[in-house]
Amino acid sequence: MNLTRRLFVRGAAAVVALMALPRVLLAWPAKAFEAKSTSDAMDALYGGTEATESSAVVLGAPDIAENGAVVPISVSCSLDKVESISIIVDKNPSPLAASFDLGPGAVADVSTRLKMGKTSNVIAVVKADGQLYSAQKEVKVTIGGCGG
Amino acid sequence: MASGIRIKAKLTGDQVEVKTLMKHEMETGTRKDSKTGETVPAHYIQEVKAEINGNVVMTANWGPAVSKNPYLSFNVNGAKAGDTLKISWVDNKGETDSAETTIS
Amino acid sequence: MDRRDFLRLLGVGAIAGNAAGWGPGRNAYAAGVEGMYDVPRLGNARLLHFADCHAQLMPVYFREPNVNIGVGDRTGKMPHVVGEAFLRATGIPPGTPEAHAFTYLSFEAEARQLGKVGGFAHLATLVKKLRAEGPGGKALLLDSGDTWQGSGTALWTRGRDMVGACNLLGVDIMTGHWEFTYEEDEIRANIDAFGGEFVAQNVMLTEDAAFFDVPSFDEDGHAFRPYTVKHVGGHKVVVIGQAFPYTPIANPSRFIPNWTFGIRAEELQTLVDEIQKDIDPEAVILLSHNGMDVDLKLAAVTSGIDFILGGHTHDGIPVPSVVKNAAGGRTVVTNAGSNGKFLGVLDLNLGLGRVRDYRYTLLPVFSNLLPADDEMTAYIEGARAPYREKLEESLAIAETVLYRRGNFSGTFDQLICDGLRAVGDAQIALSPGFRWGTSLLPGDPITMDRLLDQTCITYPETYVREMTGEEIRLILEDVADNLFNPDPFYQQGGDMVRVGGMNYVCDPLEVIGKRISNMTLDSGEAIEAGKTYKVTGWATVGSQAPGAPVWEVVAEYLRSEKTVRIDKLNTPVLKNVDNNPGIADYPS
């Protein structure tokens, strides 16, 4: 597929999405959030799926979620010139959960809470100085009980 | 109407640690109402903006996978006591909310 | 039976020749039963440790498991060895009182000869003796938790009877798990009434709780004191608490909505580093309720911790595991059994800023060998008096050894499942794989006291409802992964959910989703994924079930049955465990 066609397809999908919802935010990356796979979400958000695993990206997530509806996730990064941080839940129906664009002065250190339907890898993607870096961790979602 | 956004800003040196809780259902659009059996339409925050003295320091783009009553914490360098911190959001229905606090 | 009878019954010959010793401190017992509680002192500090007493104030029987399967790199390693393999691994001679204490071998015959174990009045005598013999007549008494739950009186007093008993016993420091199955206010009130310190580095306020200014111990958001510094004979010992990391998953989170748990290994390391730098103690102890496998992994991925004294998985570990930690140093890990059956003695030689030497001994608490302490006896009688009539009701007579502990159903679990099915008119029963619950010998009356030992929790309500075969399979798969996930950090430490009225095949070595197969009803009819079945159970974690408390249902069944004989257990057919030393005497 050549570049022109890919851009066209991406643009077309965005138009469909815009018509489907009374969207007020033109900057919101609809295609990335509506993507059904991690690679599609990465491609839509960054125009590429390659991210280098890096120990400079620190992903905080529980080994087992206490409640799949409220899973605390934190991402920090010690690299310079961090532009954005994204959090992807690989097995969620729409994997991209959140993306943070850092403005002047913002430190690469964010925390939030996400919904997870089932056990999945959680992936943190950091864009720093134009390059993509990542870290991932499996978070187990269980029905619980029977311990003790 | 009172804002559903709560903010805590703790200044250490020139770095401010911001913690926010936002009142919002964050409906995914796939959940079925237990009484009617009908699908509850998607309703979730899409964009959160943090501004200090009117300058945007962070923009968060969210999908419906962010938990109900979202929590967000972040840190900003170069802040000082007396600065105005504003948090605002816009959801997929175009509804908005915002709150301000003075960093101290 | 008094002490003299006990010694005569035992016979000197039965215990001769066990002088070979089996690990640090064991040579001390060469004299046999007569010298069982003579622990020679080493060094300048003594720590005493127990875990998982589950509110057993009175002496009990407790049968150790014949199934305790280890998977992954834990296969065949302590504590995943049972019976004769356990004796070989630890060097405990067969036929000795210790062999009875640590294994299930010849349980009924040995229990009849040696009598009951534990009981706080007997434990108190042992604690007093070991304290008096400690350096300067002192010792620190540590409790890994699961202390406020497990008996009728603990339930009805919301744990308070155990707080009083622990104060009398002189517990200095504790952490918790089932303690968190009361309401937050009750837990805080119990901690206020507790004479020692309650420590937990891994219990934090949730973000919401922090926002709404729920009280915390410190600005970092620790719900409780994370650690405490003790001065022992002029030396500094730091004890850090590690509560059960998965409490809001294994037990209802609705009782403790403001608290969040987790292993928090990184936070622990940061804390240890700060303690080493700021306090510079001679010893750092982690008082843990992780369970043995999680403790072993945590020891390997951290550094700066000298000892992990743990509980939760109810493993009695007579020979501690020495783990090479993340900094290449040594962390010694041990767990101290359950039900008041054992007391650990850790003697330390502290000096030059470090642990120079140590000796660990895990003593079985044989009630007949240790006279009851008068003060504790009076306290226990007082605690039980208001409930005595109810507790002592004989519901039926056991005709089989009744017990629970083991990866799969014990006979008492089968009794509970049979009772639930009979009263609820259900095809299938599910019962949680708790590791607590005392044992009975044939001929013993099944009193309400013993039934409550097996069932009394703060969410005891039963249910009878329709479930599809697929839902049942998913439950079995989920729980099996909590038990058999090869990564200990993904284990929750309970045993497999017990089933009644159905059978299945289980392969512990498989991955989640593939361990459970061939589910059938007792009739042999296959359980189909899309078909619905009438299922009964209890102890629902997510929300309160609608039915009567499980002990009421099972009591009704027992009163009508009058005698209980269990001939068949609904335990699964197992795959890939043929050469696993974590299983023995399993029906094939």
mmCIF file of N, CA, C and O in Angstrom, chain B residues 5-44:
data_model
loop_
_atom_site.group_PDB
_atom_site.id
_atom_site.type_symbol
_atom_site.label_atom_id
_atom_site.label_comp_id
_atom_site.label_asym_id
_atom_site.label_seq_id
_atom_site.Cartn_x
_atom_site.Cartn_y
_atom_site.Cartn_z
ATOM 1 N N ILE B 5 -15.108 18.576 39.669
ATOM 2 C CA ILE B 5 -13.657 18.336 39.645
ATOM 3 C C ILE B 5 -13.064 18.741 40.994
ATOM 4 O O ILE B 5 -13.336 19.840 41.483
ATOM 5 N N ARG B 6 -12.309 17.855 41.577
ATOM 6 C CA ARG B 6 -11.575 18.185 42.805
ATOM 7 C C ARG B 6 -10.095 18.217 42.481
ATOM 8 O O ARG B 6 -9.608 17.363 41.746
ATOM 9 N N ILE B 7 -9.407 19.197 43.032
ATOM 10 C CA ILE B 7 -7.974 19.356 42.740
ATOM 11 C C ILE B 7 -7.197 19.452 44.041
ATOM 12 O O ILE B 7 -7.623 20.130 44.977
ATOM 13 N N LYS B 8 -6.062 18.768 44.086
ATOM 14 C CA LYS B 8 -5.098 18.978 45.171
ATOM 15 C C LYS B 8 -3.768 19.283 44.509
ATOM 16 O O LYS B 8 -3.314 18.523 43.644
ATOM 17 N N ALA B 9 -3.166 20.384 44.888
ATOM 18 C CA ALA B 9 -1.877 20.771 44.296
ATOM 19 C C ALA B 9 -0.885 20.988 45.431
ATOM 20 O O ALA B 9 -1.113 21.804 46.314
ATOM 21 N N LYS B 10 0.198 20.212 45.397
ATOM 22 C CA LYS B 10 1.189 20.304 46.467
ATOM 23 C C LYS B 10 2.503 20.805 45.872
ATOM 24 O O LYS B 10 3.074 20.157 44.984
ATOM 25 N N LEU B 11 2.951 21.952 46.361
ATOM 26 C CA LEU B 11 4.163 22.571 45.828
ATOM 27 C C LEU B 11 5.376 22.152 46.652
ATOM 28 O O LEU B 11 5.393 22.282 47.874
ATOM 29 N N THR B 12 6.385 21.593 45.982
ATOM 30 C CA THR B 12 7.651 21.263 46.627
ATOM 31 C C THR B 12 8.750 21.908 45.784
ATOM 32 O O THR B 12 8.959 21.513 44.645
ATOM 33 N N GLY B 13 9.430 22.913 46.354
ATOM 34 C CA GLY B 13 10.382 23.677 45.548
ATOM 35 C C GLY B 13 9.617 24.373 44.441
ATOM 36 O O GLY B 13 8.642 25.070 44.717
ATOM 37 N N ASP B 14 10.029 24.126 43.185
ATOM 38 C CA ASP B 14 9.255 24.729 42.097
ATOM 39 C C ASP B 14 8.444 23.674 41.334
ATOM 40 O O ASP B 14 7.967 23.919 40.244
ATOM 41 N N GLN B 15 8.334 22.477 41.948
ATOM 42 C CA GLN B 15 7.527 21.438 41.292
ATOM 43 C C GLN B 15 6.181 21.281 42.000
ATOM 44 O O GLN B 15 6.124 21.179 43.229
ATOM 45 N N VAL B 16 5.143 21.283 41.220
ATOM 46 C CA VAL B 16 3.820 21.090 41.805
ATOM 47 C C VAL B 16 3.303 19.702 41.424
ATOM 48 O O VAL B 16 3.377 19.282 40.266
ATOM 49 N N GLU B 17 2.844 18.970 42.452
ATOM 50 C CA GLU B 17 2.213 17.677 42.212
ATOM 51 C C GLU B 17 0.706 17.902 42.218
ATOM 52 O O GLU B 17 0.158 18.386 43.206
ATOM 53 N N VAL B 18 0.069 17.580 41.106
ATOM 54 C CA VAL B 18 -1.365 17.829 40.960
ATOM 55 C C VAL B 18 -2.103 16.498 40.994
ATOM 56 O O VAL B 18 -1.721 15.542 40.303
ATOM 57 N N LYS B 19 -3.127 16.434 41.825
ATOM 58 C CA LYS B 19 -3.999 15.254 41.848
ATOM 59 C C LYS B 19 -5.419 15.730 41.621
ATOM 60 O O LYS B 19 -5.849 16.696 42.249
ATOM 61 N N THR B 20 -6.130 15.050 40.723
ATOM 62 C CA THR B 20 -7.504 15.468 40.451
ATOM 63 C C THR B 20 -8.436 14.262 40.416
ATOM 64 O O THR B 20 -8.042 13.172 40.008
ATOM 65 N N LEU B 21 -9.642 14.489 40.861
ATOM 66 C CA LEU B 21 -10.722 13.504 40.746
ATOM 67 C C LEU B 21 -11.856 14.191 40.012
ATOM 68 O O LEU B 21 -12.220 15.320 40.351
ATOM 69 N N MET B 22 -12.389 13.524 39.004
ATOM 70 C CA MET B 22 -13.453 14.124 38.207
ATOM 71 C C MET B 22 -14.699 13.262 38.274
ATOM 72 O O MET B 22 -14.616 12.052 38.083
ATOM 73 N N LYS B 23 -15.817 13.873 38.556
ATOM 74 C CA LYS B 23 -17.067 13.109 38.626
ATOM 75 C C LYS B 23 -17.575 12.889 37.203
ATOM 76 O O LYS B 23 -17.902 13.844 36.494
ATOM 77 N N HIS B 24 -17.586 11.628 36.766
ATOM 78 C CA HIS B 24 -18.094 11.325 35.425
ATOM 79 C C HIS B 24 -18.383 9.831 35.311
ATOM 80 O O HIS B 24 -17.622 9.012 35.808
ATOM 81 N N GLU B 25 -19.466 9.478 34.630
ATOM 82 C CA GLU B 25 -19.867 8.060 34.516
ATOM 83 C C GLU B 25 -18.894 7.228 33.695
ATOM 84 O O GLU B 25 -18.724 6.037 33.930
ATOM 85 N N MET B 26 -18.257 7.837 32.696
ATOM 86 C CA MET B 26 -17.333 7.115 31.803
ATOM 87 C C MET B 26 -17.985 5.837 31.257
ATOM 88 O O MET B 26 -17.454 4.732 31.379
ATOM 89 N N GLU B 27 -19.142 6.000 30.642
ATOM 90 C CA GLU B 27 -19.857 4.855 30.049
ATOM 91 C C GLU B 27 -19.135 4.393 28.782
ATOM 92 O O GLU B 27 -18.825 5.199 27.906
ATOM 93 N N THR B 28 -18.942 3.087 28.678
ATOM 94 C CA THR B 28 -18.199 2.556 27.532
ATOM 95 C C THR B 28 -19.044 2.471 26.267
ATOM 96 O O THR B 28 -18.513 2.408 25.160
ATOM 97 N N GLY B 29 -20.374 2.406 26.440
ATOM 98 C CA GLY B 29 -21.234 2.211 25.274
ATOM 99 C C GLY B 29 -21.526 0.744 25.012
ATOM 100 O O GLY B 29 -22.231 0.392 24.069
ATOM 101 N N THR B 30 -20.982 -0.148 25.861
ATOM 102 C CA THR B 30 -21.242 -1.581 25.683
ATOM 103 C C THR B 30 -22.000 -2.173 26.875
ATOM 104 O O THR B 30 -22.493 -3.290 26.813
ATOM 105 N N ARG B 31 -22.123 -1.400 27.951
ATOM 106 C CA ARG B 31 -22.773 -1.923 29.154
ATOM 107 C C ARG B 31 -24.287 -1.945 28.963
ATOM 108 O O ARG B 31 -24.867 -1.023 28.411
ATOM 109 N N LYS B 32 -24.911 -3.028 29.452
ATOM 110 C CA LYS B 32 -26.365 -3.118 29.368
ATOM 111 C C LYS B 32 -26.973 -2.719 30.708
ATOM 112 O O LYS B 32 -26.486 -3.122 31.766
ATOM 113 N N ASP B 33 -28.026 -1.939 30.666
ATOM 114 C CA ASP B 33 -28.739 -1.567 31.886
ATOM 115 C C ASP B 33 -29.345 -2.828 32.497
ATOM 116 O O ASP B 33 -30.019 -3.599 31.802
ATOM 117 N N SER B 34 -29.112 -3.061 33.790
ATOM 118 C CA SER B 34 -29.559 -4.320 34.402
ATOM 119 C C SER B 34 -31.090 -4.400 34.470
ATOM 120 O O SER B 34 -31.644 -5.474 34.562
ATOM 121 N N LYS B 35 -31.774 -3.253 34.457
ATOM 122 C CA LYS B 35 -33.245 -3.287 34.558
ATOM 123 C C LYS B 35 -33.904 -3.371 33.177
ATOM 124 O O LYS B 35 -34.743 -4.237 32.940
ATOM 125 N N THR B 36 -33.500 -2.491 32.271
ATOM 126 C CA THR B 36 -34.163 -2.439 30.975
ATOM 127 C C THR B 36 -33.559 -3.398 29.963
ATOM 128 O O THR B 36 -34.201 -3.765 28.978
ATOM 129 N N GLY B 37 -32.296 -3.818 30.200
ATOM 130 C CA GLY B 37 -31.613 -4.688 29.254
ATOM 131 C C GLY B 37 -31.110 -3.941 28.023
ATOM 132 O O GLY B 37 -30.550 -4.536 27.116
ATOM 133 N N GLU B 38 -31.312 -2.622 28.014
ATOM 134 C CA GLU B 38 -30.861 -1.840 26.865
ATOM 135 C C GLU B 38 -29.428 -1.357 27.056
ATOM 136 O O GLU B 38 -28.984 -1.116 28.187
ATOM 137 N N THR B 39 -28.727 -1.224 25.927
ATOM 138 C CA THR B 39 -27.343 -0.758 25.977
ATOM 139 C C THR B 39 -27.313 0.720 26.372
ATOM 140 O O THR B 39 -28.044 1.539 25.828
ATOM 141 N N VAL B 40 -26.468 1.012 27.343
ATOM 142 C CA VAL B 40 -26.326 2.403 27.779
ATOM 143 C C VAL B 40 -25.362 3.103 26.827
ATOM 144 O O VAL B 40 -24.259 2.606 26.596
ATOM 145 N N PRO B 41 -25.779 4.230 26.222
ATOM 146 C CA PRO B 41 -24.913 4.878 25.229
ATOM 147 C C PRO B 41 -23.577 5.341 25.819
ATOM 148 O O PRO B 41 -23.498 5.677 27.003
ATOM 149 N N ALA B 42 -22.565 5.344 24.944
ATOM 150 C CA ALA B 42 -21.235 5.786 25.373
ATOM 151 C C ALA B 42 -21.290 7.234 25.859
ATOM 152 O O ALA B 42 -21.959 8.073 25.276
ATOM 153 N N HIS B 43 -20.602 7.495 26.968
ATOM 154 C CA HIS B 43 -20.538 8.848 27.520
ATOM 155 C C HIS B 43 -19.269 8.933 28.344
ATOM 156 O O HIS B 43 -19.192 8.382 29.439
ATOM 157 N N TYR B 44 -18.268 9.577 27.772
ATOM 158 C CA TYR B 44 -16.985 9.579 28.470
ATOM 159 C C TYR B 44 -16.191 10.841 28.138
ATOM 160 O O TYR B 44 -16.360 11.461 27.080
#
